[in-house]
Coordinates of C-alpha atoms in Angstrom, one line a residue:
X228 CA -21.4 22.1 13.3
X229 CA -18.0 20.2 13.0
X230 CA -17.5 17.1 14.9
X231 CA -15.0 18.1 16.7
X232 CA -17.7 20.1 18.5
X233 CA -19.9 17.2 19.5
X234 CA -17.5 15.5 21.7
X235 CA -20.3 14.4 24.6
X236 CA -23.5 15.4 23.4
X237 CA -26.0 12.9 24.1
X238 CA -29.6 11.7 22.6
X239 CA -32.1 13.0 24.3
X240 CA -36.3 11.6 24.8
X241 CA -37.4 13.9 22.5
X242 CA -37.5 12.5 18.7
X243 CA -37.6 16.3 17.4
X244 CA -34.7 17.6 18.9
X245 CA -32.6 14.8 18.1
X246 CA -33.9 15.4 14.8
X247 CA -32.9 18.8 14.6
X248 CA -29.3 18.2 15.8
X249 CA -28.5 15.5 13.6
X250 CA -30.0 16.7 10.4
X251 CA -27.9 20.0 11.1
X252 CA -24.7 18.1 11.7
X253 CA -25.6 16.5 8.4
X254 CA -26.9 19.2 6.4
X255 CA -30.2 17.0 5.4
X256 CA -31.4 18.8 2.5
X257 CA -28.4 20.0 1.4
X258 CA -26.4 17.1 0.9
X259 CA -29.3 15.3 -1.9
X260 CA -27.2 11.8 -1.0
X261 CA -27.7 11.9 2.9
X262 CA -31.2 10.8 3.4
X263 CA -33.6 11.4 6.6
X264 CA -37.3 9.4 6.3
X265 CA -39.8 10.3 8.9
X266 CA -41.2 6.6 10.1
X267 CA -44.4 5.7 12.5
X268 CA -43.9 1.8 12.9
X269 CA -46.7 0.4 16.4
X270 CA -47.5 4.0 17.6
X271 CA -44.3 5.3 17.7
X272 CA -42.2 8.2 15.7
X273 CA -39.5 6.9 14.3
X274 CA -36.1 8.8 12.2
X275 CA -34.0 6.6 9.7
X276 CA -30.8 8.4 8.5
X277 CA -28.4 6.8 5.6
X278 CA -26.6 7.5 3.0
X279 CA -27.8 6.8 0.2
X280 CA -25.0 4.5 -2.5
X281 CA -23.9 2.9 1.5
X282 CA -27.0 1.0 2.7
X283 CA -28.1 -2.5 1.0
X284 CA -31.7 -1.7 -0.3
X285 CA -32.7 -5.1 0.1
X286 CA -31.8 -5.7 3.9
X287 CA -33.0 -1.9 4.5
X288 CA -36.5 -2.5 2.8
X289 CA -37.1 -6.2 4.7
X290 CA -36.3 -4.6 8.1
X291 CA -38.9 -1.8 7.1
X292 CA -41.4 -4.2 5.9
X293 CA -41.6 -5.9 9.1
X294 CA -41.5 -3.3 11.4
X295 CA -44.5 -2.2 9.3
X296 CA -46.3 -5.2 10.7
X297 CA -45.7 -4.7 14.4
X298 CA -48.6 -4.1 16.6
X299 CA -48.1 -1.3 19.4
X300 CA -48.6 -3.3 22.3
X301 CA -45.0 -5.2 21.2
X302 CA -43.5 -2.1 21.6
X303 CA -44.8 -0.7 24.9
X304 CA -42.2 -0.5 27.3
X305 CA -38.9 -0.5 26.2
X306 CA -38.9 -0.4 22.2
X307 CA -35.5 0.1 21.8
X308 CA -34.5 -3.2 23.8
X309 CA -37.2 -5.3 22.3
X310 CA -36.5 -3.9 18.9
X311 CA -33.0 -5.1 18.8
X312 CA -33.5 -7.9 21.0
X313 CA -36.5 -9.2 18.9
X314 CA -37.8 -7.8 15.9
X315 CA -34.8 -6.8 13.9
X316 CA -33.3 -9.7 12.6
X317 CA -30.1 -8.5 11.5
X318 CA -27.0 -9.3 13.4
X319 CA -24.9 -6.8 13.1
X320 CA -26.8 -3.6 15.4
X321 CA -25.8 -2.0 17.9
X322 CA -26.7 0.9 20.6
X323 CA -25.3 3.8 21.4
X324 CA -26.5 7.3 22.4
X325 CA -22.9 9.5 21.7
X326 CA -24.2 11.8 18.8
X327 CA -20.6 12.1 17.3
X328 CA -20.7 8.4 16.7
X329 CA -24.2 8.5 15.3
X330 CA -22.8 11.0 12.8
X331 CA -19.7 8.9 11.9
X332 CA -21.5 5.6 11.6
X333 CA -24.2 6.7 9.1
X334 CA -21.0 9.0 7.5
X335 CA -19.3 5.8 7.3
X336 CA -22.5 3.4 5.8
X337 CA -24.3 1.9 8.6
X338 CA -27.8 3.0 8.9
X339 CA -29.3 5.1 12.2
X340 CA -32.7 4.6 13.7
X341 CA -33.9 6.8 16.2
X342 CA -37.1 6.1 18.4
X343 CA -39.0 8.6 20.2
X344 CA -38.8 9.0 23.9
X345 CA -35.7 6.6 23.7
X346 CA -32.0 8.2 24.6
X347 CA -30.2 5.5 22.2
X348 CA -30.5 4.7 19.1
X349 CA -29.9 1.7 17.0
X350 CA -27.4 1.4 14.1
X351 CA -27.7 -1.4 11.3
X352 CA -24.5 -2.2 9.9
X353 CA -26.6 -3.0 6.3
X354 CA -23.8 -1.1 4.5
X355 CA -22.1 -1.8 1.2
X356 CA -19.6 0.2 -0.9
X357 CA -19.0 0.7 -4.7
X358 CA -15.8 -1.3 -5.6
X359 CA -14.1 -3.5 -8.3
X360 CA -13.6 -7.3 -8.6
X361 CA -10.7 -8.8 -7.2
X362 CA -8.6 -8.7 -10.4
X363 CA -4.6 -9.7 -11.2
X364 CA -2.7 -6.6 -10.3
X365 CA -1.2 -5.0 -13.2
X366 CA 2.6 -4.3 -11.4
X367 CA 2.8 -8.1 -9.8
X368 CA 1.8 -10.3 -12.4
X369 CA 3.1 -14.0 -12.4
X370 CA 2.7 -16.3 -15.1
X371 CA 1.2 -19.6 -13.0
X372 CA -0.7 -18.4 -9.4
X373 CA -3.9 -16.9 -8.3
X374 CA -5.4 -14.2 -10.4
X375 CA -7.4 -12.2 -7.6
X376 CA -6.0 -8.7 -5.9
X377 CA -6.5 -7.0 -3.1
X378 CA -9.5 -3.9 -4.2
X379 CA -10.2 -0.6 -2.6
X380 CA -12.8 -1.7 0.0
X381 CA -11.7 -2.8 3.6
X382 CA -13.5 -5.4 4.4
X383 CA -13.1 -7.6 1.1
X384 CA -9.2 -7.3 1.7
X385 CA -9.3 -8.4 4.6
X386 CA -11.4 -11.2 3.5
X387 CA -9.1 -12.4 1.0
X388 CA -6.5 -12.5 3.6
X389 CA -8.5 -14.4 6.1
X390 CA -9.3 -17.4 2.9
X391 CA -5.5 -17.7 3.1
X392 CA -4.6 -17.9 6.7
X393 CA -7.3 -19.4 9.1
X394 CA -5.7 -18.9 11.7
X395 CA -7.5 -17.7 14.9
X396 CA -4.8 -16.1 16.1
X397 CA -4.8 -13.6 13.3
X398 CA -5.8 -10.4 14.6
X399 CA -6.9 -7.7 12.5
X400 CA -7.3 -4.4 14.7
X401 CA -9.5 -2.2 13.6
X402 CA -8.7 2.0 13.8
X403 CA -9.7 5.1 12.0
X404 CA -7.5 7.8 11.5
X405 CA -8.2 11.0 9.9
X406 CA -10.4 14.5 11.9
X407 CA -12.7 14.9 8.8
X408 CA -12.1 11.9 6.9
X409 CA -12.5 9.2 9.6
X410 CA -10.1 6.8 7.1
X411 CA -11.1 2.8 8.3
X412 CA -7.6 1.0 8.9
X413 CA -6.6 -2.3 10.0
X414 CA -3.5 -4.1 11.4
X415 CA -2.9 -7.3 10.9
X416 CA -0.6 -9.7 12.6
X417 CA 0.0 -13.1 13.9
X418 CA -0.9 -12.2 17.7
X419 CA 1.6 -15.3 18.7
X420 CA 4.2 -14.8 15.9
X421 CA 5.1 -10.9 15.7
X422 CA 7.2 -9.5 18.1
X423 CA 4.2 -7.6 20.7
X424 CA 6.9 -4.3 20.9
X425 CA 6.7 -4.3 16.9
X426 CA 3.1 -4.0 17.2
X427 CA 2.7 -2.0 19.6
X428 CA 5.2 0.4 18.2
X429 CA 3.1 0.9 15.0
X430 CA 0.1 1.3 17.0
X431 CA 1.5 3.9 18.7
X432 CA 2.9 5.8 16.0
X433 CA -0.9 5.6 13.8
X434 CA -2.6 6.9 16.8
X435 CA -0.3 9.8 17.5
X436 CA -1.3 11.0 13.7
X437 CA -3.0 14.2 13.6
X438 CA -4.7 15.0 10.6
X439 CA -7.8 15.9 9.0
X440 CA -7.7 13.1 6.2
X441 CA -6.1 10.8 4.4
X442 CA -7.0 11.0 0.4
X443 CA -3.7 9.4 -0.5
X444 CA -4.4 6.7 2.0
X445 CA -1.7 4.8 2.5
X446 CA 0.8 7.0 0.8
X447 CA 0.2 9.5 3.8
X448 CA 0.6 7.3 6.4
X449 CA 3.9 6.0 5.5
X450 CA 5.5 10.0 5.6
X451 CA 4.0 10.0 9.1
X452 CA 5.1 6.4 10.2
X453 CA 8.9 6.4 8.9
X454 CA 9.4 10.4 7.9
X455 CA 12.5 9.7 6.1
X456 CA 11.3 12.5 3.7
X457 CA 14.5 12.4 1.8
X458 CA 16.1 9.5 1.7
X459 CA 14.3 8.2 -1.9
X460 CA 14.6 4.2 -0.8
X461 CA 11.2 2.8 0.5
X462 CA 11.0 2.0 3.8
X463 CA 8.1 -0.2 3.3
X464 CA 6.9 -2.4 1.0
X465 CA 3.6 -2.5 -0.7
X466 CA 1.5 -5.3 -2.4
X467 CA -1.6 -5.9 -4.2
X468 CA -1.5 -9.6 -3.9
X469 CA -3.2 -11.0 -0.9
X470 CA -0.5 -14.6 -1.4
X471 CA 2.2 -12.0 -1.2
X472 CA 0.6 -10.6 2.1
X473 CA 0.0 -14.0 3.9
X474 CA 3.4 -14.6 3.4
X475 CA 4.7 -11.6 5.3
X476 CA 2.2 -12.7 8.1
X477 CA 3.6 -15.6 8.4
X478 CA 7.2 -14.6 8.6
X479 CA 5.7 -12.3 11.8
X480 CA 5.7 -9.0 9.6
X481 CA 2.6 -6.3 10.8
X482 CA 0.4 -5.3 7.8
X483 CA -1.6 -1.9 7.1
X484 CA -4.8 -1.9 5.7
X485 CA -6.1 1.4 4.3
X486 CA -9.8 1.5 3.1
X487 CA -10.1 3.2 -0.4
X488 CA -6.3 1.3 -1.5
X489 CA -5.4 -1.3 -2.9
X490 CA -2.1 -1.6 -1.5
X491 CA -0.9 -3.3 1.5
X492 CA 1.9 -2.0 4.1
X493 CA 4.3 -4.3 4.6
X494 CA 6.2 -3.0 7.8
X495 CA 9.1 -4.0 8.4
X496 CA 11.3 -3.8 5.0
X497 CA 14.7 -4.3 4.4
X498 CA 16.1 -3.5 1.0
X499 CA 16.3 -7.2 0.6
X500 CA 12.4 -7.2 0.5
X501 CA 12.0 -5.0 -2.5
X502 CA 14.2 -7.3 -4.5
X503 CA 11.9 -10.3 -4.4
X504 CA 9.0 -11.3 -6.9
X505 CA 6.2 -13.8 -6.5
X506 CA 7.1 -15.3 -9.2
X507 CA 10.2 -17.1 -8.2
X508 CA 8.0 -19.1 -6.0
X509 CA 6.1 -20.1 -8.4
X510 CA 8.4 -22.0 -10.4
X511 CA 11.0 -24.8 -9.3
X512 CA 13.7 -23.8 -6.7
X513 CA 16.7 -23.8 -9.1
X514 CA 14.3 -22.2 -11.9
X515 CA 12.9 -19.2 -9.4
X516 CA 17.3 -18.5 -8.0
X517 CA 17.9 -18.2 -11.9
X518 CA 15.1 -15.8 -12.1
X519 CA 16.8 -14.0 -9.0
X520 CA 19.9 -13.8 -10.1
X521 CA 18.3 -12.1 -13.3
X522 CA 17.1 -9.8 -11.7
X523 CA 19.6 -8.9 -9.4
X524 CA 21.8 -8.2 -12.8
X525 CA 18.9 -6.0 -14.1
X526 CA 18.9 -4.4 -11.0
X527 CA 22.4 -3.7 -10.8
X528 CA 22.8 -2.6 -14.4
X529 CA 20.2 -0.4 -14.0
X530 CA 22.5 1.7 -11.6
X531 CA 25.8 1.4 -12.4
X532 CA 25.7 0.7 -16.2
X533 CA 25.5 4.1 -17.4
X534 CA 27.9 5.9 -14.0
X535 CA 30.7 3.0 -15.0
X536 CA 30.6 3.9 -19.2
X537 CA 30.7 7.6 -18.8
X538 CA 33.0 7.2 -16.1
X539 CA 35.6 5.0 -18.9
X540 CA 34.5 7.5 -21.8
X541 CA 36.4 10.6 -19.6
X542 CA 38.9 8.3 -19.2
X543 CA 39.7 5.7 -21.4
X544 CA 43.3 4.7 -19.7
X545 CA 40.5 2.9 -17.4
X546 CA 40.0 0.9 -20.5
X547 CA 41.4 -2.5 -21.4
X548 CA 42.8 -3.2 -25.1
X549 CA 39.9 -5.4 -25.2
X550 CA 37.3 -2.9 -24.5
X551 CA 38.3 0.0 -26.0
X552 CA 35.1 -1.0 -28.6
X553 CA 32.9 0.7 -26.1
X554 CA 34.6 3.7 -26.8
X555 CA 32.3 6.2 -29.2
X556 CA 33.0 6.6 -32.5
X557 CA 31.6 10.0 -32.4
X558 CA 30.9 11.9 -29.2
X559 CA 28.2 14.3 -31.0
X560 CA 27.3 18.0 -30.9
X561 CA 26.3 17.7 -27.1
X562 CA 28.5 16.6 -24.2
X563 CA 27.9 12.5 -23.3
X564 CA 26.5 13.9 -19.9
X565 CA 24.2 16.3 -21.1
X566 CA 23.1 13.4 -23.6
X567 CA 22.3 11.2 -20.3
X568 CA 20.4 14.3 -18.7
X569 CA 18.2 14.8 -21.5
X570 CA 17.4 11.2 -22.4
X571 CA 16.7 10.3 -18.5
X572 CA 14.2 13.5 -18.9
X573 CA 12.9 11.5 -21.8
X574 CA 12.7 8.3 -20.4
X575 CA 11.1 10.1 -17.5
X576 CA 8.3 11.8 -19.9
X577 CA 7.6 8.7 -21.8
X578 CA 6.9 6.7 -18.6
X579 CA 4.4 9.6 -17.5
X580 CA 2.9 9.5 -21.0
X581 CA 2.2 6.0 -21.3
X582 CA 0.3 6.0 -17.8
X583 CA -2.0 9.0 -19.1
X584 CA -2.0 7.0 -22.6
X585 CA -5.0 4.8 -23.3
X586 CA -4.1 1.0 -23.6
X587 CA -5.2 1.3 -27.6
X588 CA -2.7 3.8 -28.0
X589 CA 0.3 2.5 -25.9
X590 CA 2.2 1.0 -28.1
X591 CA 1.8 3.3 -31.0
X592 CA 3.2 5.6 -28.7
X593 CA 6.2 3.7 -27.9
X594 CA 6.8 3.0 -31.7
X595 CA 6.9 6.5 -32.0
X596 CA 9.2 7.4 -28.9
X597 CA 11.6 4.1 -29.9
X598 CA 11.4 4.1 -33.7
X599 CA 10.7 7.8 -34.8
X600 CA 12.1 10.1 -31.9
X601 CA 15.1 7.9 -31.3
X602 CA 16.5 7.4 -34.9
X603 CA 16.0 11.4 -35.7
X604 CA 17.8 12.3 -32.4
X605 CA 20.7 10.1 -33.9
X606 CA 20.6 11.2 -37.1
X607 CA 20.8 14.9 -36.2
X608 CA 23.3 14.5 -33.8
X609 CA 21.6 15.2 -30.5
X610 CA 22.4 11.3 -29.4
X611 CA 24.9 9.3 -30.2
X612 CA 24.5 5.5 -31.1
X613 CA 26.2 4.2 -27.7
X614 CA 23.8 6.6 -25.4
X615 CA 20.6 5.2 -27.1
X616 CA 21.7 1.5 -26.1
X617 CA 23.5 2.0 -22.8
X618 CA 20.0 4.2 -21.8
X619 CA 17.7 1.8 -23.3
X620 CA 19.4 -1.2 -21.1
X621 CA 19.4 1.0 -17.7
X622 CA 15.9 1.7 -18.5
X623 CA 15.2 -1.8 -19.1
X624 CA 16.7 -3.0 -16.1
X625 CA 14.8 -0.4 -14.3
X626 CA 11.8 -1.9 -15.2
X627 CA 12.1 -5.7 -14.1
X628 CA 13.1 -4.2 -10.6
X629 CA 10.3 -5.5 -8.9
X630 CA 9.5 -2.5 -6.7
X631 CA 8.5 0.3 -8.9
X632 CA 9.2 2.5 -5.4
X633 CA 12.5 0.9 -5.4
X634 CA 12.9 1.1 -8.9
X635 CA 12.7 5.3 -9.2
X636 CA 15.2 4.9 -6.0
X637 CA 17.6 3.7 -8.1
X638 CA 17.3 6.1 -11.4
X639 CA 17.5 9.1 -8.8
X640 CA 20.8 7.6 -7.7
X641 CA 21.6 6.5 -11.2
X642 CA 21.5 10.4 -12.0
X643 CA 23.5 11.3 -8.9
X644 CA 26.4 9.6 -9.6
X645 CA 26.5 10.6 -13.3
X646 CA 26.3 14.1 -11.8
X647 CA 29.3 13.8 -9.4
X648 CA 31.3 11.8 -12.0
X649 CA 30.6 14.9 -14.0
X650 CA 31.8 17.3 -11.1
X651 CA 34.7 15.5 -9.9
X652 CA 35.5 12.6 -12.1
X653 CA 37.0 9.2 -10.7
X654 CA 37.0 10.3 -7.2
X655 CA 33.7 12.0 -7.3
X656 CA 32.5 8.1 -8.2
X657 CA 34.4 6.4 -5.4
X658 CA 32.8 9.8 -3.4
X659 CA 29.4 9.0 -4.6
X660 CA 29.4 5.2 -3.9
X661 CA 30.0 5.6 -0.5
X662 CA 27.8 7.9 0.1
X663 CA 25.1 5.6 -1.5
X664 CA 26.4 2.6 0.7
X665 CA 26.3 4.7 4.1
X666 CA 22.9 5.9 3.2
X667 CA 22.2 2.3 2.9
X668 CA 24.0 1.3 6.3
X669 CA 22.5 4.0 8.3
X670 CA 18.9 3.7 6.9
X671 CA 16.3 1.9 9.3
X672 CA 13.0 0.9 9.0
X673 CA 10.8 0.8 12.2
X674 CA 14.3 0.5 14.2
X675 CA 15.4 -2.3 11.7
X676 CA 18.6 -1.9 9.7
X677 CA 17.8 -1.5 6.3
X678 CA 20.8 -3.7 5.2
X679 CA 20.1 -6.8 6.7
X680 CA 21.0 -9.5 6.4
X681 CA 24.4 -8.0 4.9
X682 CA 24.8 -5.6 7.5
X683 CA 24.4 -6.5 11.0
X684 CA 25.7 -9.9 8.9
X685 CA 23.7 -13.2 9.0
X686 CA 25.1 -15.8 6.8
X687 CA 22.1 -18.4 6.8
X688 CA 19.5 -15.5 5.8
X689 CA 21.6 -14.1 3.6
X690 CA 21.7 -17.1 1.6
X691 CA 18.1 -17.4 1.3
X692 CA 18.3 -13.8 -0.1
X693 CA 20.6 -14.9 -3.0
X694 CA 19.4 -18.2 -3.9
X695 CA 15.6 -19.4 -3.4
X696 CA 15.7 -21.8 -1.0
X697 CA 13.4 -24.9 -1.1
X698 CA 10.1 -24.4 0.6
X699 CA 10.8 -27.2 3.3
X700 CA 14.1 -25.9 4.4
X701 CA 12.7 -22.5 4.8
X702 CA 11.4 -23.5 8.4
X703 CA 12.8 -20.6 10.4
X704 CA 11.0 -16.9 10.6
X705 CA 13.6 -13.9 9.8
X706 CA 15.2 -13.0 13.3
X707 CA 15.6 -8.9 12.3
X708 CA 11.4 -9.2 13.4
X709 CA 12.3 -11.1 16.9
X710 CA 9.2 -13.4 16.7
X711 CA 7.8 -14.8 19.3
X712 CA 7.6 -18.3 17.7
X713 CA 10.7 -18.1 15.5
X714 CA 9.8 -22.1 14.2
X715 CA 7.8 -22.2 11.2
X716 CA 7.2 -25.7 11.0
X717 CA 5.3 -27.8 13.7
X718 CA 7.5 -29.7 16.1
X719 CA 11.1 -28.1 15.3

């Protein structure tokens, strides 16, 4: 029986048909992990269903142990009330006699006790899930700050949050979204910081999702929440680091939680947000806007390097005296464009090697693509010198981009405008770049432009975009997220 099809079924008095129901529901006997024990605790029948892996032996087998010692005259009228008022000791239990919630709960960890001749049942929130330790995560390491990351369980997410900002007006909103899969989500938010429509926007949008699961988690719920299928720039960001979450809460940004991920929604993003690094907080102001500017160069190489030398190879009139050096001494047996096309592809294939690569054997198997591949693909003429370097660079500046999402954004523009510059030369490049800038202009995220603060123009935040401002001057939220308390520090 789907669940679908127990929408208002009810307990009834009688232990054995409840019974019957629920181990049907739950195919008990053959599922070997969902587990039904038949209990007699004081004269009384009872049914225990959990899954087993979900439920903390421990807690289950001290709550059994002392109902073992009850006598049946404590249980005489109204077991089920004294029960949970006075003999189970755990705190978090609850009642409920909705059958479809009985079969999510224990689905979902928490264990189910039925009683007979009582129309409720009692479920023990004694759950606990395989998962990690909070570790550094691998894609936003910093050389001085805290080493723990956010893991695939719920709960301990939110947890690391929570030792960040004690706040009690952090809310964290609890949903599941998913027919079959019953996904646990949060949202989190400052409940007297974000802007209420903001929130209630998102909340909106989840709970219209129809679905039957979410096995990419978060990944799903982002093509339902922004459906800019093909626009390749992120709409939101994503984080492993809980600092780099509490940050974003404070600021009056609404977080995502997905149980089973790691990452973090950040929602709203501006293009401006993919940019930044925890690391340039870490280190001295004027230190951490050197860092930006790096990588703002990186960045910026990494998309228009390669577009701006083929573009001056097809025609080297664009070429001062002084740079004619750039020029290659040999084009080689294949066009300069087809060389980019095939060395992107290779770029592309070494990056998917490297995550299916064992860590022991990475970096023999990037001597091999560097060293071996590289220096036979010169020598027999299928690369020239130049393409090697100018690729290697892009490629390079393609990996400090902070965002990896951001990050294959730009190499699928990168390869765009090498494409039109191939098609239509020095006007297919002026074509292209506008065409990249109104995609940019046009693009939102949650109704907020995707440009700011460049476009609608706001000098002051601007500034704090291109230089790292001081923490103490910083005392004003972004005003793209309308906050309701725009003043960061106490008393401005």
């Amino acid at each position: 029986m789907a669940v679908n099809q127990l929408e208002g079924k009810k307990l009834t008095k009688h232990l054995d048909e409840n019974v019957k129901l629920i181990n049907e529901i739950l195919g008990v006997g053959k599922s070997f992990d969902v587990i039904h024990r038949e209990l007699h605790y004081a004269g009384l029948d009872f049914a225990l269903y959990f899954v087993d892996g979900f439920a903390k032996d421990d807690i289950m087998n001290r709550i059994m142990q002392y109902l073992g010692k009850l006598e049946h005259e404590k249980l005489v009228s109204n077991p089920v009330k004294k029960l949970l008022g006075q003999h189970i000791g755990y705190l978090e239990v609850e009642l409920t006699d909705d059958v479809k919630k009985i079969v999510t709960q224990v689905l979902s960890g928490p264990l189910a006790l039925l009683v007979e001749g009582e129309e409720k049942a009692i479920l023990i929130d004694a759950r606990t899930y395989p998962a990690r330790g909070p570790e550094e995560p691998d894609i936003e390491r910093v050389v001085r700050g805290s080493r723990d990351g956010f893991v695939e369980t719920l709960i301990f997410n939110t947890a690391l949050t929570r030792r960040r900002l004690r706040d009690p007006s952090l809310r964290m909103e609890y949903m599941q979204i998913g027919e079959r899969s019953k996904t646990d989500m949060a949202i989190a938010y400052l409940e007297d910081v974000a802007n209420p429509d903001l929130v209630e926007l998102i909340k909106k949008k989840l709970s219209n999702i129809e679905i039957d699961g979410l096995p990419m988690a978060e990944k799903t719920l982002e093509e339902y929440l922004f459906k800019n299928h093909w626009n390749p720039y992120p709409m939101v960001r994503y984080t492993e680091r809980p600092d780099v979450a509490t940050v974003h809460l404070l600021e009056g940004h609404v977080l995502i939680y997905v149980d089973t991920s790691p990452s973090v929604m950040i929602t709203p993003t501006t293009l401006f947000h993919h940019v930044q690094h925890a690391e340039e907080y870490r280190q001295k102001p004027i230190l951490g806007a050197y860092l930006r500017w790096v990588r703002f160069f990186a960045m910026i190489v990494s998309v228009f390097l390669l577009p701006l030398w083929y573009l001056v190879v097809n025609n080297p009139s664009l070429l001062s005296k002084e740079l004619q050096f750039i020029e290659p001494n040999k084009v080689g047996e294949i066009s300069i464009f087809w060389q980019f096309m095939i060395a992107e592809l290779g770029l592309d294939i070494l990056r998917m090697a490297a995550v299916h690569t064992p860590s022991a054997l990475a970096t023999a198997m990037g001597l091999i693509a560097a060293i071996v591949i590289g220096q036979m693909a010169v020598d027999v003429g299928l690369f020239t010198k130049e393409v090697i370097l100018y690729i290697s660079i892009a490629g390079i500046g393609t990996f400090a981009t902070p965002s990896y999402e951001l990050s294959l954004a730009n190499r699928v523009v990168r390869i765009g405008l090498l494409l039109i510059i191939y098609l239509f030369g020095t006007v297919g490049f002026i074509i292209g770049i506008v065409l990249w800038f109104l995609l940019l202009v046009f693009s939102k995220s949650l109704d907020t432009p995707y440009l700011w603060p460049l476009i609608p123009f706001n000098g002051k935040a601007l500034l704090d975009v291109l230089v790292r401002s001081p923490m103490p001057y910083k005392n004003k939220r972004p005003k793209i997220l309308s906050p309701d308390d725009p003043d960061r520090s106490p008393g401005t």
